[in-house]
N, CA, C and O atoms as a GROMACS GRO file, in nm:
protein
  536
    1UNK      N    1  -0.626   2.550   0.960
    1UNK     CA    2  -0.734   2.564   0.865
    1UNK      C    3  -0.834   2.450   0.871
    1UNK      O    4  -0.952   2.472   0.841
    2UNK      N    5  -0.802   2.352   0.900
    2UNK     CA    6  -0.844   2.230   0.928
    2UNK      C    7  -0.863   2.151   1.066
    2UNK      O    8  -0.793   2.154   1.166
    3UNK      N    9  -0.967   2.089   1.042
    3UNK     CA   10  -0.939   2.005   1.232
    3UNK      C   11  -0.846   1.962   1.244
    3UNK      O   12  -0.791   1.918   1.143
    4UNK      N   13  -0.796   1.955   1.342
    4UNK     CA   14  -0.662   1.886   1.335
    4UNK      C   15  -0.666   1.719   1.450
    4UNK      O   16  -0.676   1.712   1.572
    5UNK      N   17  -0.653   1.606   1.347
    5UNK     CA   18  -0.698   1.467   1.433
    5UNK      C   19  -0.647   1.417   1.556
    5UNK      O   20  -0.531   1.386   1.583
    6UNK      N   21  -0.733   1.413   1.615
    6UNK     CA   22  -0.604   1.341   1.758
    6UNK      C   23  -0.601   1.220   1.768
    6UNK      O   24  -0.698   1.143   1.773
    7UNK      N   25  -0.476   1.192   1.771
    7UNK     CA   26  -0.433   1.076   1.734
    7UNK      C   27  -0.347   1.009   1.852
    7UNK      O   28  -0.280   1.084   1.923
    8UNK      N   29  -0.346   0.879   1.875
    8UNK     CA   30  -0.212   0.871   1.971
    8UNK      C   31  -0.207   0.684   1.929
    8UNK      O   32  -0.275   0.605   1.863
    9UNK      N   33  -0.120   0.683   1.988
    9UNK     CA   34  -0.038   0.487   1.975
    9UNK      C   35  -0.095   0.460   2.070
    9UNK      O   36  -0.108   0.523   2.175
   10UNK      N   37  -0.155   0.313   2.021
   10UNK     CA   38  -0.254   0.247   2.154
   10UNK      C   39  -0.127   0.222   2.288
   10UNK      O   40  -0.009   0.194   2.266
   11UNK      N   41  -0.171   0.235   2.383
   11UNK     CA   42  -0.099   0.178   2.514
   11UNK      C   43  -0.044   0.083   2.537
   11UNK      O   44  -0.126  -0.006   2.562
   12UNK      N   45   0.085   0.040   2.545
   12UNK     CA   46   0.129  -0.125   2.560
   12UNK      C   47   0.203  -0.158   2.659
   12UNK      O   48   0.269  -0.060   2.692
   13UNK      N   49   0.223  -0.240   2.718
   13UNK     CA   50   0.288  -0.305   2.836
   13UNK      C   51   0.349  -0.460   2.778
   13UNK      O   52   0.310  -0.525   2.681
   14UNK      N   53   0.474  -0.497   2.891
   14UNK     CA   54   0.524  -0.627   2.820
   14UNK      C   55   0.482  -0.710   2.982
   14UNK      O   56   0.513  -0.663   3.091
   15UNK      N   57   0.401  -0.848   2.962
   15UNK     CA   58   0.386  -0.913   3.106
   15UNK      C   59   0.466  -1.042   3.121
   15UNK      O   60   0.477  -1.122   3.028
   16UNK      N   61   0.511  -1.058   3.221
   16UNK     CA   62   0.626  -1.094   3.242
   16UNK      C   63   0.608  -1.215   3.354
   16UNK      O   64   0.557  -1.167   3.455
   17UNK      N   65   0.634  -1.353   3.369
   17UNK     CA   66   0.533  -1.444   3.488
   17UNK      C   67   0.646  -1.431   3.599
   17UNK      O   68   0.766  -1.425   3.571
   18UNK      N   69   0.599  -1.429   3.716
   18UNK     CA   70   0.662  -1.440   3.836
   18UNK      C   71   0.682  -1.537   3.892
   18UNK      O   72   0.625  -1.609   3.810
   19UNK      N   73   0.712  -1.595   3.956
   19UNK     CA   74   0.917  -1.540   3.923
   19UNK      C   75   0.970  -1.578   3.777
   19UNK      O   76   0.960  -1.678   3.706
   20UNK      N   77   1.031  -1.451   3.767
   20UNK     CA   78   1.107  -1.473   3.642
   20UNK      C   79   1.216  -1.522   3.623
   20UNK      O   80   1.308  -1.449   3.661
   21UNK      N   81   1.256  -1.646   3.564
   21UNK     CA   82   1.359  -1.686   3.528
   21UNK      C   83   1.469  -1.650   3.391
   21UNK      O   84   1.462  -1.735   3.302
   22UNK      N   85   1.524  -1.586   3.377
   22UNK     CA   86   1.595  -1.526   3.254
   22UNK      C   87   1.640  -1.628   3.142
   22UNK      O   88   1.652  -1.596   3.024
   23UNK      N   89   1.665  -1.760   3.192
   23UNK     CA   90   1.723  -1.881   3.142
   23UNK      C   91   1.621  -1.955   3.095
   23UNK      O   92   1.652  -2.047   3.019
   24UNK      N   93   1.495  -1.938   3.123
   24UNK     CA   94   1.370  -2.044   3.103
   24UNK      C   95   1.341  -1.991   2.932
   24UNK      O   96   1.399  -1.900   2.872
   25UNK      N   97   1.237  -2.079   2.883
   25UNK     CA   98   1.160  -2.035   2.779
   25UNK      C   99   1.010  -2.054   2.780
   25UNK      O  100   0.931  -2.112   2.705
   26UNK      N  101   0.995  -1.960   2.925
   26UNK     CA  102   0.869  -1.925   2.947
   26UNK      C  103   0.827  -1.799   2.852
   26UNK      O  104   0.893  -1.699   2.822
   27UNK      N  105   0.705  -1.836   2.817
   27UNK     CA  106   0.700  -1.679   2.728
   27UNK      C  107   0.694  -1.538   2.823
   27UNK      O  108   0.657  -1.538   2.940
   28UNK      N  109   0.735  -1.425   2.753
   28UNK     CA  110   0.676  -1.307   2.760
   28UNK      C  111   0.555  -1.230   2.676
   28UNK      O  112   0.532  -1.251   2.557
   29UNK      N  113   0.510  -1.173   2.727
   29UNK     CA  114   0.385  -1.111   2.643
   29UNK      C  115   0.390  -0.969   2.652
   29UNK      O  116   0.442  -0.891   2.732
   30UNK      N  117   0.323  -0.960   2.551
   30UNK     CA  118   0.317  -0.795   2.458
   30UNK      C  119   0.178  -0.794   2.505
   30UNK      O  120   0.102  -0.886   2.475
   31UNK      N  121   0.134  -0.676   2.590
   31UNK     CA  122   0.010  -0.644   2.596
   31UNK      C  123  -0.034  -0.514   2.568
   31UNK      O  124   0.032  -0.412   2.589
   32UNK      N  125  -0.178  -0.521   2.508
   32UNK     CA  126  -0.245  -0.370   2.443
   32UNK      C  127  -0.375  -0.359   2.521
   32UNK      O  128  -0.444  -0.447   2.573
   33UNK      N  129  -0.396  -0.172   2.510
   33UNK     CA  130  -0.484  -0.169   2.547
   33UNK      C  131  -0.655  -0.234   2.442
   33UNK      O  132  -0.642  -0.232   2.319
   34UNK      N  133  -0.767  -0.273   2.488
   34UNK     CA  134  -0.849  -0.282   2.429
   34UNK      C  135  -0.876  -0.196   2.321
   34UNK      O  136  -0.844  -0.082   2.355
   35UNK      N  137  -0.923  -0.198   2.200
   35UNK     CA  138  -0.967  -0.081   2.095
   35UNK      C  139  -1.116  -0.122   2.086
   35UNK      O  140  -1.155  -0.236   2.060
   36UNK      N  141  -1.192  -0.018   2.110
   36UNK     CA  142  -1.305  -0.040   2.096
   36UNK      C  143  -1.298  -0.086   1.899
   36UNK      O  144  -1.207  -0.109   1.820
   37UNK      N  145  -1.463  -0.079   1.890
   37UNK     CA  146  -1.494  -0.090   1.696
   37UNK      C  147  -1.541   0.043   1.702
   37UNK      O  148  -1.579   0.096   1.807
   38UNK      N  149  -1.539   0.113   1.559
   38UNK     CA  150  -1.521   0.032   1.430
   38UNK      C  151  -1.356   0.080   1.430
   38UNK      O  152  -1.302   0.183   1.470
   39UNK      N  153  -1.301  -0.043   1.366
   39UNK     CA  154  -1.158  -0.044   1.324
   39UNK      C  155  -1.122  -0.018   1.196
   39UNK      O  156  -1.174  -0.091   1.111
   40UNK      N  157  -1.039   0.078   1.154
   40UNK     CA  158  -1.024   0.138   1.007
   40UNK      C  159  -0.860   0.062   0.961
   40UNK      O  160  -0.809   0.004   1.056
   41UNK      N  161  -0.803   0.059   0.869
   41UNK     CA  162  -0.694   0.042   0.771
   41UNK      C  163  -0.685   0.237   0.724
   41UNK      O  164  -0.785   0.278   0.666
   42UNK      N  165  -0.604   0.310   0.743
   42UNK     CA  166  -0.573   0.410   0.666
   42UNK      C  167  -0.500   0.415   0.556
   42UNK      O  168  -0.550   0.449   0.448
   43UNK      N  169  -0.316   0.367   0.577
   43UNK     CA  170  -0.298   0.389   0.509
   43UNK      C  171  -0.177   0.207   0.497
   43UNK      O  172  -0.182   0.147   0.604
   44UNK      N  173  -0.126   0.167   0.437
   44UNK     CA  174  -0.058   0.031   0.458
   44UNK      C  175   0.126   0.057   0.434
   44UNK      O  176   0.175   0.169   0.422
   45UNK      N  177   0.173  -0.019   0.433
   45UNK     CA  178   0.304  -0.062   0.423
   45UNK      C  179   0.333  -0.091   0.323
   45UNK      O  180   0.454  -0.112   0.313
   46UNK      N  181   0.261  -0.108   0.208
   46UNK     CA  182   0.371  -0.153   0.072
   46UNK      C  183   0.288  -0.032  -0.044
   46UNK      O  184   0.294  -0.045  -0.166
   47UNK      N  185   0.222   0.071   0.020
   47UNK     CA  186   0.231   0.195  -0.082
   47UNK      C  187   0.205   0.287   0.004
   47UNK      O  188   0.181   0.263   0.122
   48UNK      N  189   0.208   0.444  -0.067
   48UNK     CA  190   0.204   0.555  -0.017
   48UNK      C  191   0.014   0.645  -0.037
   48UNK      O  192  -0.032   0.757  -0.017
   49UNK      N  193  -0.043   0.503  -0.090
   49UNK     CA  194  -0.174   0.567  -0.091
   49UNK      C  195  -0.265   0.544   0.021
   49UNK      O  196  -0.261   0.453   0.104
   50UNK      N  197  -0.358   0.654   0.010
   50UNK     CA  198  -0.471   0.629   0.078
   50UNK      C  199  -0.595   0.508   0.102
   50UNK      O  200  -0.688   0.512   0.022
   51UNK      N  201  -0.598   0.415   0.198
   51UNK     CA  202  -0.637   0.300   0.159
   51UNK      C  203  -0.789   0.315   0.110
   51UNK      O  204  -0.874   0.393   0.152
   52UNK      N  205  -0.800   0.231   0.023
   52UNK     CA  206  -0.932   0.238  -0.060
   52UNK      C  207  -1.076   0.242   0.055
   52UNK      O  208  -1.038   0.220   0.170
   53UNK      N  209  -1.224   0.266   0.042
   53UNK     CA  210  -1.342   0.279   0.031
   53UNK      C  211  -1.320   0.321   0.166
   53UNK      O  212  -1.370   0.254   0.256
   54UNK      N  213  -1.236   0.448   0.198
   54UNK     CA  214  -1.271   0.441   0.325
   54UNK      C  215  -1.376   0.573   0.330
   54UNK      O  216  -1.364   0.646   0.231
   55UNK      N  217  -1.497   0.623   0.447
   55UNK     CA  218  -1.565   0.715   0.424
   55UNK      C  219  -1.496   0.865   0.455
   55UNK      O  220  -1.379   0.899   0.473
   56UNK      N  221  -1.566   0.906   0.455
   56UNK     CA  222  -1.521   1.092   0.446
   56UNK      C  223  -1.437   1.100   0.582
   56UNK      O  224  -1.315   1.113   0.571
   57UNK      N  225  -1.482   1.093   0.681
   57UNK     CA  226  -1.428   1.134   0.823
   57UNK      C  227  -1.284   1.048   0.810
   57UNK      O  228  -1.184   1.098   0.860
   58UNK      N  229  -1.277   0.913   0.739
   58UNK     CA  230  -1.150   0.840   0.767
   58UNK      C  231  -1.066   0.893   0.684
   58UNK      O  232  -0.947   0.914   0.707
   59UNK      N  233  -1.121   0.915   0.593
   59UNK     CA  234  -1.012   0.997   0.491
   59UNK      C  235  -0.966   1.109   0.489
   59UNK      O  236  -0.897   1.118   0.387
   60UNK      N  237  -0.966   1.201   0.544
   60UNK     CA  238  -0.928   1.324   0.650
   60UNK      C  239  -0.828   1.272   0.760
   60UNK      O  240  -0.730   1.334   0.801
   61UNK      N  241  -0.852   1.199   0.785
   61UNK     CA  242  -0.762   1.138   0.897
   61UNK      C  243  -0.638   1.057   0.775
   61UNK      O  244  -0.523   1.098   0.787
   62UNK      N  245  -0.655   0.984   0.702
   62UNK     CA  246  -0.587   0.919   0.595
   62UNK      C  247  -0.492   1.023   0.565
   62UNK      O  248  -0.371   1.000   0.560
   63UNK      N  249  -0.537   1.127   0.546
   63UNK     CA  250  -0.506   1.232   0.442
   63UNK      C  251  -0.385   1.278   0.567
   63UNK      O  252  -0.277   1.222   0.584
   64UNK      N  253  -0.428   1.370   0.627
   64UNK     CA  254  -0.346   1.392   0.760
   64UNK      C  255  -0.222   1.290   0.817
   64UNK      O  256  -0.119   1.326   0.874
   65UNK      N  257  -0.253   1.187   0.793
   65UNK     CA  258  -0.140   1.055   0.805
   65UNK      C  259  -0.044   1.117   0.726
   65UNK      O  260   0.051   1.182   0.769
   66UNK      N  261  -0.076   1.092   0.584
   66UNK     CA  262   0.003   1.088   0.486
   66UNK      C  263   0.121   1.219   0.478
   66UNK      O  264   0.222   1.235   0.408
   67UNK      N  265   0.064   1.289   0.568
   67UNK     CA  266   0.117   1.431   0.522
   67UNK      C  267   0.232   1.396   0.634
   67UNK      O  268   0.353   1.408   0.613
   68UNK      N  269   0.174   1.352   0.753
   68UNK     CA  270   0.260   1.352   0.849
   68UNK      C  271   0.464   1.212   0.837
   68UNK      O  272   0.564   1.194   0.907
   69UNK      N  273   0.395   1.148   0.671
   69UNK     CA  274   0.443   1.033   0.663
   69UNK      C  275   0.582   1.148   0.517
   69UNK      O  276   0.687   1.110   0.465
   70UNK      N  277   0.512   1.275   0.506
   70UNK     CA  278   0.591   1.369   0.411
   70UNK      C  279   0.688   1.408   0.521
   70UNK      O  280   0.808   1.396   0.497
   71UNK      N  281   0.643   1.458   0.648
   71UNK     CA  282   0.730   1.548   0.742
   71UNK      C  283   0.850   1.432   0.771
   71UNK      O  284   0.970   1.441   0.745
   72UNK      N  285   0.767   1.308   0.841
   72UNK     CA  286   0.870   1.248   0.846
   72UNK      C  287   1.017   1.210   0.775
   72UNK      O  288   1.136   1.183   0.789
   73UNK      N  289   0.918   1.229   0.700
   73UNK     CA  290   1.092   1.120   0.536
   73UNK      C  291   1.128   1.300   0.534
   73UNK      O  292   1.212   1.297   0.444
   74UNK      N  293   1.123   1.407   0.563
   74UNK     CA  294   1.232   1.524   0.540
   74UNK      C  295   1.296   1.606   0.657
   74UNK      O  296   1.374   1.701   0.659
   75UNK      N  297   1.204   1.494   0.798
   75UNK     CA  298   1.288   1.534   0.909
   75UNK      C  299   1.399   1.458   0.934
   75UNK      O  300   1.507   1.505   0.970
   76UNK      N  301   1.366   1.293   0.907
   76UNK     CA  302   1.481   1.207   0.905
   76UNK      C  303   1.549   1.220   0.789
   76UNK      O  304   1.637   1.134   0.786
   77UNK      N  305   1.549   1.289   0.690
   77UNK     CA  306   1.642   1.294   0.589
   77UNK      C  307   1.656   1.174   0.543
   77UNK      O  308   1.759   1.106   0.543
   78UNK      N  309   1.493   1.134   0.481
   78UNK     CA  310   1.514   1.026   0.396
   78UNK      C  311   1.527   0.897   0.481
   78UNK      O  312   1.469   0.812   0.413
   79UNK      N  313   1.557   0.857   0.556
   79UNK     CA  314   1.621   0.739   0.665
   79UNK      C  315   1.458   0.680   0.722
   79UNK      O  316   1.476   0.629   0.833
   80UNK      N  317   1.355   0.674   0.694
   80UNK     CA  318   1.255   0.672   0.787
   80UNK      C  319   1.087   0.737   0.785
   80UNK      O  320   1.060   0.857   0.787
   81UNK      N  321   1.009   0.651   0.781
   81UNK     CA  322   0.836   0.714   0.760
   81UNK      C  323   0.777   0.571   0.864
   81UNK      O  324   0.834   0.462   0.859
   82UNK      N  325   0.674   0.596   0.942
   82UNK     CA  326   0.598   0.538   0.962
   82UNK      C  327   0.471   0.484   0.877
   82UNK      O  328   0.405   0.552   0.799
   83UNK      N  329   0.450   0.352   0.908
   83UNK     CA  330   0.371   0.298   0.799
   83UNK      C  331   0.250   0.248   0.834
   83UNK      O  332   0.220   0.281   0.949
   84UNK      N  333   0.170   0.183   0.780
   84UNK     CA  334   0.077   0.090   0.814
   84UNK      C  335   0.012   0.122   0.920
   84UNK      O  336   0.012   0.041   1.013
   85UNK      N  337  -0.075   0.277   0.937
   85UNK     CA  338  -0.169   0.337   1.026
   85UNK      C  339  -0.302   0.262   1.014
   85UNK      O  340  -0.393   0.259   0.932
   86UNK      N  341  -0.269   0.195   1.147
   86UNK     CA  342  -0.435   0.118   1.112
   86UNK      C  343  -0.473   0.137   1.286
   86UNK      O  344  -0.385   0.163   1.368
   87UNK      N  345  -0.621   0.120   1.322
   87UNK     CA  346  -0.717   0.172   1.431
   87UNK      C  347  -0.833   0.215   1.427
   87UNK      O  348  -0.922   0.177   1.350
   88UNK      N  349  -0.841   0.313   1.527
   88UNK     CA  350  -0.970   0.417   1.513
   88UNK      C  351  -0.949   0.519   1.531
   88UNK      O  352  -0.838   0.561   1.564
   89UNK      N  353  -1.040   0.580   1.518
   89UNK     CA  354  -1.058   0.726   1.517
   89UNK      C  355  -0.976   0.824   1.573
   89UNK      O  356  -0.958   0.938   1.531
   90UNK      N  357  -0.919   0.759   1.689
   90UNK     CA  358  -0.839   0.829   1.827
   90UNK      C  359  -0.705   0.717   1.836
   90UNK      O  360  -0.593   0.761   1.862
   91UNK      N  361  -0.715   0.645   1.823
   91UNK     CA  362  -0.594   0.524   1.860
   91UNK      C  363  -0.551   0.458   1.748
   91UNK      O  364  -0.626   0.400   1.670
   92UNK      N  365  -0.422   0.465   1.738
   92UNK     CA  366  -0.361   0.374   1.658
   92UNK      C  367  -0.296   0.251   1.728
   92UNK      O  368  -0.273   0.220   1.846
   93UNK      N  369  -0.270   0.177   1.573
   93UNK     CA  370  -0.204   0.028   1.688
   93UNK      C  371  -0.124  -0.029   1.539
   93UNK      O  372  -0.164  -0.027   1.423
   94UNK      N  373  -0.006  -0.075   1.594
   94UNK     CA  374   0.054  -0.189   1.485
   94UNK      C  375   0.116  -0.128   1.345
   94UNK      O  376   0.109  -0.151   1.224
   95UNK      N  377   0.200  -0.009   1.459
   95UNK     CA  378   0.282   0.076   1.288
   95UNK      C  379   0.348  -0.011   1.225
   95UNK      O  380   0.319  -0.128   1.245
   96UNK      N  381   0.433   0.014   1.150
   96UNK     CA  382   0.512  -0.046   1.028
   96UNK      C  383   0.662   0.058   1.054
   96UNK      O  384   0.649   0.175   1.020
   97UNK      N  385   0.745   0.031   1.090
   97UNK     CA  386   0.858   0.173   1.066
   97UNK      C  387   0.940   0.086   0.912
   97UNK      O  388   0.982  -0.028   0.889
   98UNK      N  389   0.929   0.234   0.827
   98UNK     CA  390   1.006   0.195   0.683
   98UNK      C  391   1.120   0.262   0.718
   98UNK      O  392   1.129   0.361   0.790
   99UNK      N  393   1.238   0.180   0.639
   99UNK     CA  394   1.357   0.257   0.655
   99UNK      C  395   1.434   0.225   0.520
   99UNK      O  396   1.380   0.185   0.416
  100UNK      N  397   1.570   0.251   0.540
  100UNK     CA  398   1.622   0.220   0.433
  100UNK      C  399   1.690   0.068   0.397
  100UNK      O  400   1.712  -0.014   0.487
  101UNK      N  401   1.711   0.048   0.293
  101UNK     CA  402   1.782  -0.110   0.244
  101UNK      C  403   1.879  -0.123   0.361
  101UNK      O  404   1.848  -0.228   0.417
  102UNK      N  405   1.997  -0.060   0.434
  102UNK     CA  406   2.102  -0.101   0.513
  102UNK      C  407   2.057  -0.113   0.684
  102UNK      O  408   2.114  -0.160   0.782
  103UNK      N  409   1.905  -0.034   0.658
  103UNK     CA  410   1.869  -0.074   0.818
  103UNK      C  411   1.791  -0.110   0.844
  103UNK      O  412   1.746  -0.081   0.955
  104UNK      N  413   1.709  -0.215   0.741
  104UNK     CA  414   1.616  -0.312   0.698
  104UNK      C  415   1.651  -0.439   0.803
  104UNK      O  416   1.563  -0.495   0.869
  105UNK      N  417   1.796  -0.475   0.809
  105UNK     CA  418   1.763  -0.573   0.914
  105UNK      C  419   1.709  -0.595   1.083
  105UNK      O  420   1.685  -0.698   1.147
  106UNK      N  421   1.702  -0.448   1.122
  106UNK     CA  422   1.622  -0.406   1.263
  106UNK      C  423   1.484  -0.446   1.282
  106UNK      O  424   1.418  -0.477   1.382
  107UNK      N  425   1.450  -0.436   1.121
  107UNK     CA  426   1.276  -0.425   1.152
  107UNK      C  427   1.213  -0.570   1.055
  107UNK      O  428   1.260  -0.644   0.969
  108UNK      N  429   1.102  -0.558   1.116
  108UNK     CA  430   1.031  -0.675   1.054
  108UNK      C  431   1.014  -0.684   0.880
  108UNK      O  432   1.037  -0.600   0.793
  109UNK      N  433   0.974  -0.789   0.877
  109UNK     CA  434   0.928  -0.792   0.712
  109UNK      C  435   0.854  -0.740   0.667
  109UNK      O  436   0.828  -0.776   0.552
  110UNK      N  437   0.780  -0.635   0.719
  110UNK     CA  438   0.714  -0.560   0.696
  110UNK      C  439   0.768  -0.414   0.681
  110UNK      O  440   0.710  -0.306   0.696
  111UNK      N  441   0.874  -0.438   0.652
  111UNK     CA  442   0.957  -0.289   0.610
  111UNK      C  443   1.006  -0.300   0.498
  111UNK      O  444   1.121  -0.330   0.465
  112UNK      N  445   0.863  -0.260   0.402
  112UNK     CA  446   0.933  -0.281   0.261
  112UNK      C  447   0.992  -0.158   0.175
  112UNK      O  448   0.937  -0.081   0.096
  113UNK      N  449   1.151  -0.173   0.229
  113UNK     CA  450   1.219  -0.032   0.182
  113UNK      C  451   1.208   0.056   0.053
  113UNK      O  452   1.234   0.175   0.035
  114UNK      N  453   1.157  -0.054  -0.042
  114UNK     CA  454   1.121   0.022  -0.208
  114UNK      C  455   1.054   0.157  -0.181
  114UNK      O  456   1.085   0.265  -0.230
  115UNK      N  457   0.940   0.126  -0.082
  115UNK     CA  458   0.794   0.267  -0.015
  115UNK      C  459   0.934   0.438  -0.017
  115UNK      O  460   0.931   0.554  -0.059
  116UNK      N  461   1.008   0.371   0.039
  116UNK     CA  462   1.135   0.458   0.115
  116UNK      C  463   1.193   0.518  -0.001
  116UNK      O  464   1.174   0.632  -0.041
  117UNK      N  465   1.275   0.418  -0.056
  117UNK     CA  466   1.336   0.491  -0.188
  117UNK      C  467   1.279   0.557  -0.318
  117UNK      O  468   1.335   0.633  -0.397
  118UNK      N  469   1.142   0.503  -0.317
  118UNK     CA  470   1.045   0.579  -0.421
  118UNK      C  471   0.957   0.641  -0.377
  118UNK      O  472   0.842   0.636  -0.420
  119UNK      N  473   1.006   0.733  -0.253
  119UNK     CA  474   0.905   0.797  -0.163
  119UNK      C  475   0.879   0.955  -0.277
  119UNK      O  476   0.775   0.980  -0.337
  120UNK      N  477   0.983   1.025  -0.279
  120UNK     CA  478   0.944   1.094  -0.406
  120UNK      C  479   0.862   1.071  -0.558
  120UNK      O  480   0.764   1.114  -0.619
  121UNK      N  481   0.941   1.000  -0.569
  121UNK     CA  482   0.802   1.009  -0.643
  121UNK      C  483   0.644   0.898  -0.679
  121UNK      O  484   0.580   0.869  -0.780
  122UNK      N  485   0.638   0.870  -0.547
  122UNK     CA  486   0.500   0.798  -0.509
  122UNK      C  487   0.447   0.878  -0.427
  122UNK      O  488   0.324   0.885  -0.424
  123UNK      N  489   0.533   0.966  -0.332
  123UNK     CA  490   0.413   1.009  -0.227
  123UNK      C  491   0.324   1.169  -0.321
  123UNK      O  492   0.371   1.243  -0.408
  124UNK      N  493   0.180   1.170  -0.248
  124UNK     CA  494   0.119   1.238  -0.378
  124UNK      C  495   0.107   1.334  -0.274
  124UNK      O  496   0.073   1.269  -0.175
  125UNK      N  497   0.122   1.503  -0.229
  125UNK     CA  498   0.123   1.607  -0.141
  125UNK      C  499  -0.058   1.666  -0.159
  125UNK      O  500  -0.135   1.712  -0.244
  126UNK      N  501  -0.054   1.632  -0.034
  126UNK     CA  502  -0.241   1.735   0.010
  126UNK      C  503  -0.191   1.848   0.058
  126UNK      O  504  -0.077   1.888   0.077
  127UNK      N  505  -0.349   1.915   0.083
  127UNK     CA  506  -0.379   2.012   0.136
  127UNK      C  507  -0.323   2.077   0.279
  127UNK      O  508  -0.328   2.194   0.317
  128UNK      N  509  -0.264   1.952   0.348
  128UNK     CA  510  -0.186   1.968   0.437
  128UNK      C  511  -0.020   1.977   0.439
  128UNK      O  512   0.060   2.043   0.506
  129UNK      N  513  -0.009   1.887   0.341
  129UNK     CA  514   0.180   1.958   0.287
  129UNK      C  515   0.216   2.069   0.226
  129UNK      O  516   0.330   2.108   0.202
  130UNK      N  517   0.080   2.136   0.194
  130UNK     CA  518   0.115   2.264   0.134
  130UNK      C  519   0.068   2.356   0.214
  130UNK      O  520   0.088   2.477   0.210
  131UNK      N  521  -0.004   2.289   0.295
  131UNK     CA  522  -0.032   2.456   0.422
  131UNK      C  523   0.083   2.457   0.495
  131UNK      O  524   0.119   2.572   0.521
  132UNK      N  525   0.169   2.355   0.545
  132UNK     CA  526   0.321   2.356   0.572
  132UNK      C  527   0.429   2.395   0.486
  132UNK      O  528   0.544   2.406   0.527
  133UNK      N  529   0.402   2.412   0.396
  133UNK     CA  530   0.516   2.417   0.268
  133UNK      C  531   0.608   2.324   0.264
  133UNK      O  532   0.727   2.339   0.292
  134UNK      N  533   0.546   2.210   0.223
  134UNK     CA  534   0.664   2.092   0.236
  134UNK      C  535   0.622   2.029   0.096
  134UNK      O  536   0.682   1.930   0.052
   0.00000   0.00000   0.00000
């Protein structure tokens, strides 16, 4: 009924210096692809709302997140939502995975499990959780 956004996780690679020594504490690096501008915030990690002043086109995309952040928490049965959709238009970069209090120690501090356990009744259902019936 709706456009439907295309979306994907920016591209990443880990670089690694040659020769590699396993024993050293040479760094490794996390590399991304470039993101062009303008760069949006959709939706964050410590609530289930839509992030504020964003314009019409981002919020469609916001909106669409969110729904997809409903499928998640009832495909994992509760255990799991992706968080903190931030990018552009086409690319995302720098999720957040929420989980629960016992598997909180996997993920960064930025997995603030409360989002998880008060996912009922914080997350607010669009136009898209109900064209799914969820």
């Amino acid at each position: 009924p709706w456009e439907l956004p295309r979306l994907r996780f920016v591209a990443v690679g880990v670089g690694i210096p040659i020769p590699f020594d396993p024993n050293s504490k040479e760094p490794v690096y996390i590399l991304e692809e470039f993101l062009p501008r303008p760069f949006f915030k959709f939706l964050s990690n410590n609530s289930l709302d839509v992030a504020p002043r964003l314009n019409a086109t981002c919020r469609k995309v916001a909106e669409f997140l969110r729904f997809t952040q409903h499928w998640e928490f009832l495909m994992t049965h509760g255990r799991c939502i992706i968080a903190d959709h931030q990018g552009t238009l086409e690319i995302l970069t720098d999720p957040q995975v929420i989980t629960r209090e016992e598997a909180a120690r996997h993920w960064s501090r930025g997995n603030i499990t409360t989002i998880l356990e008060q996912f009922n009744e914080l997350h607010v259902c669009n136009e898209w959780c109900e064209f799914f019936g969820i």
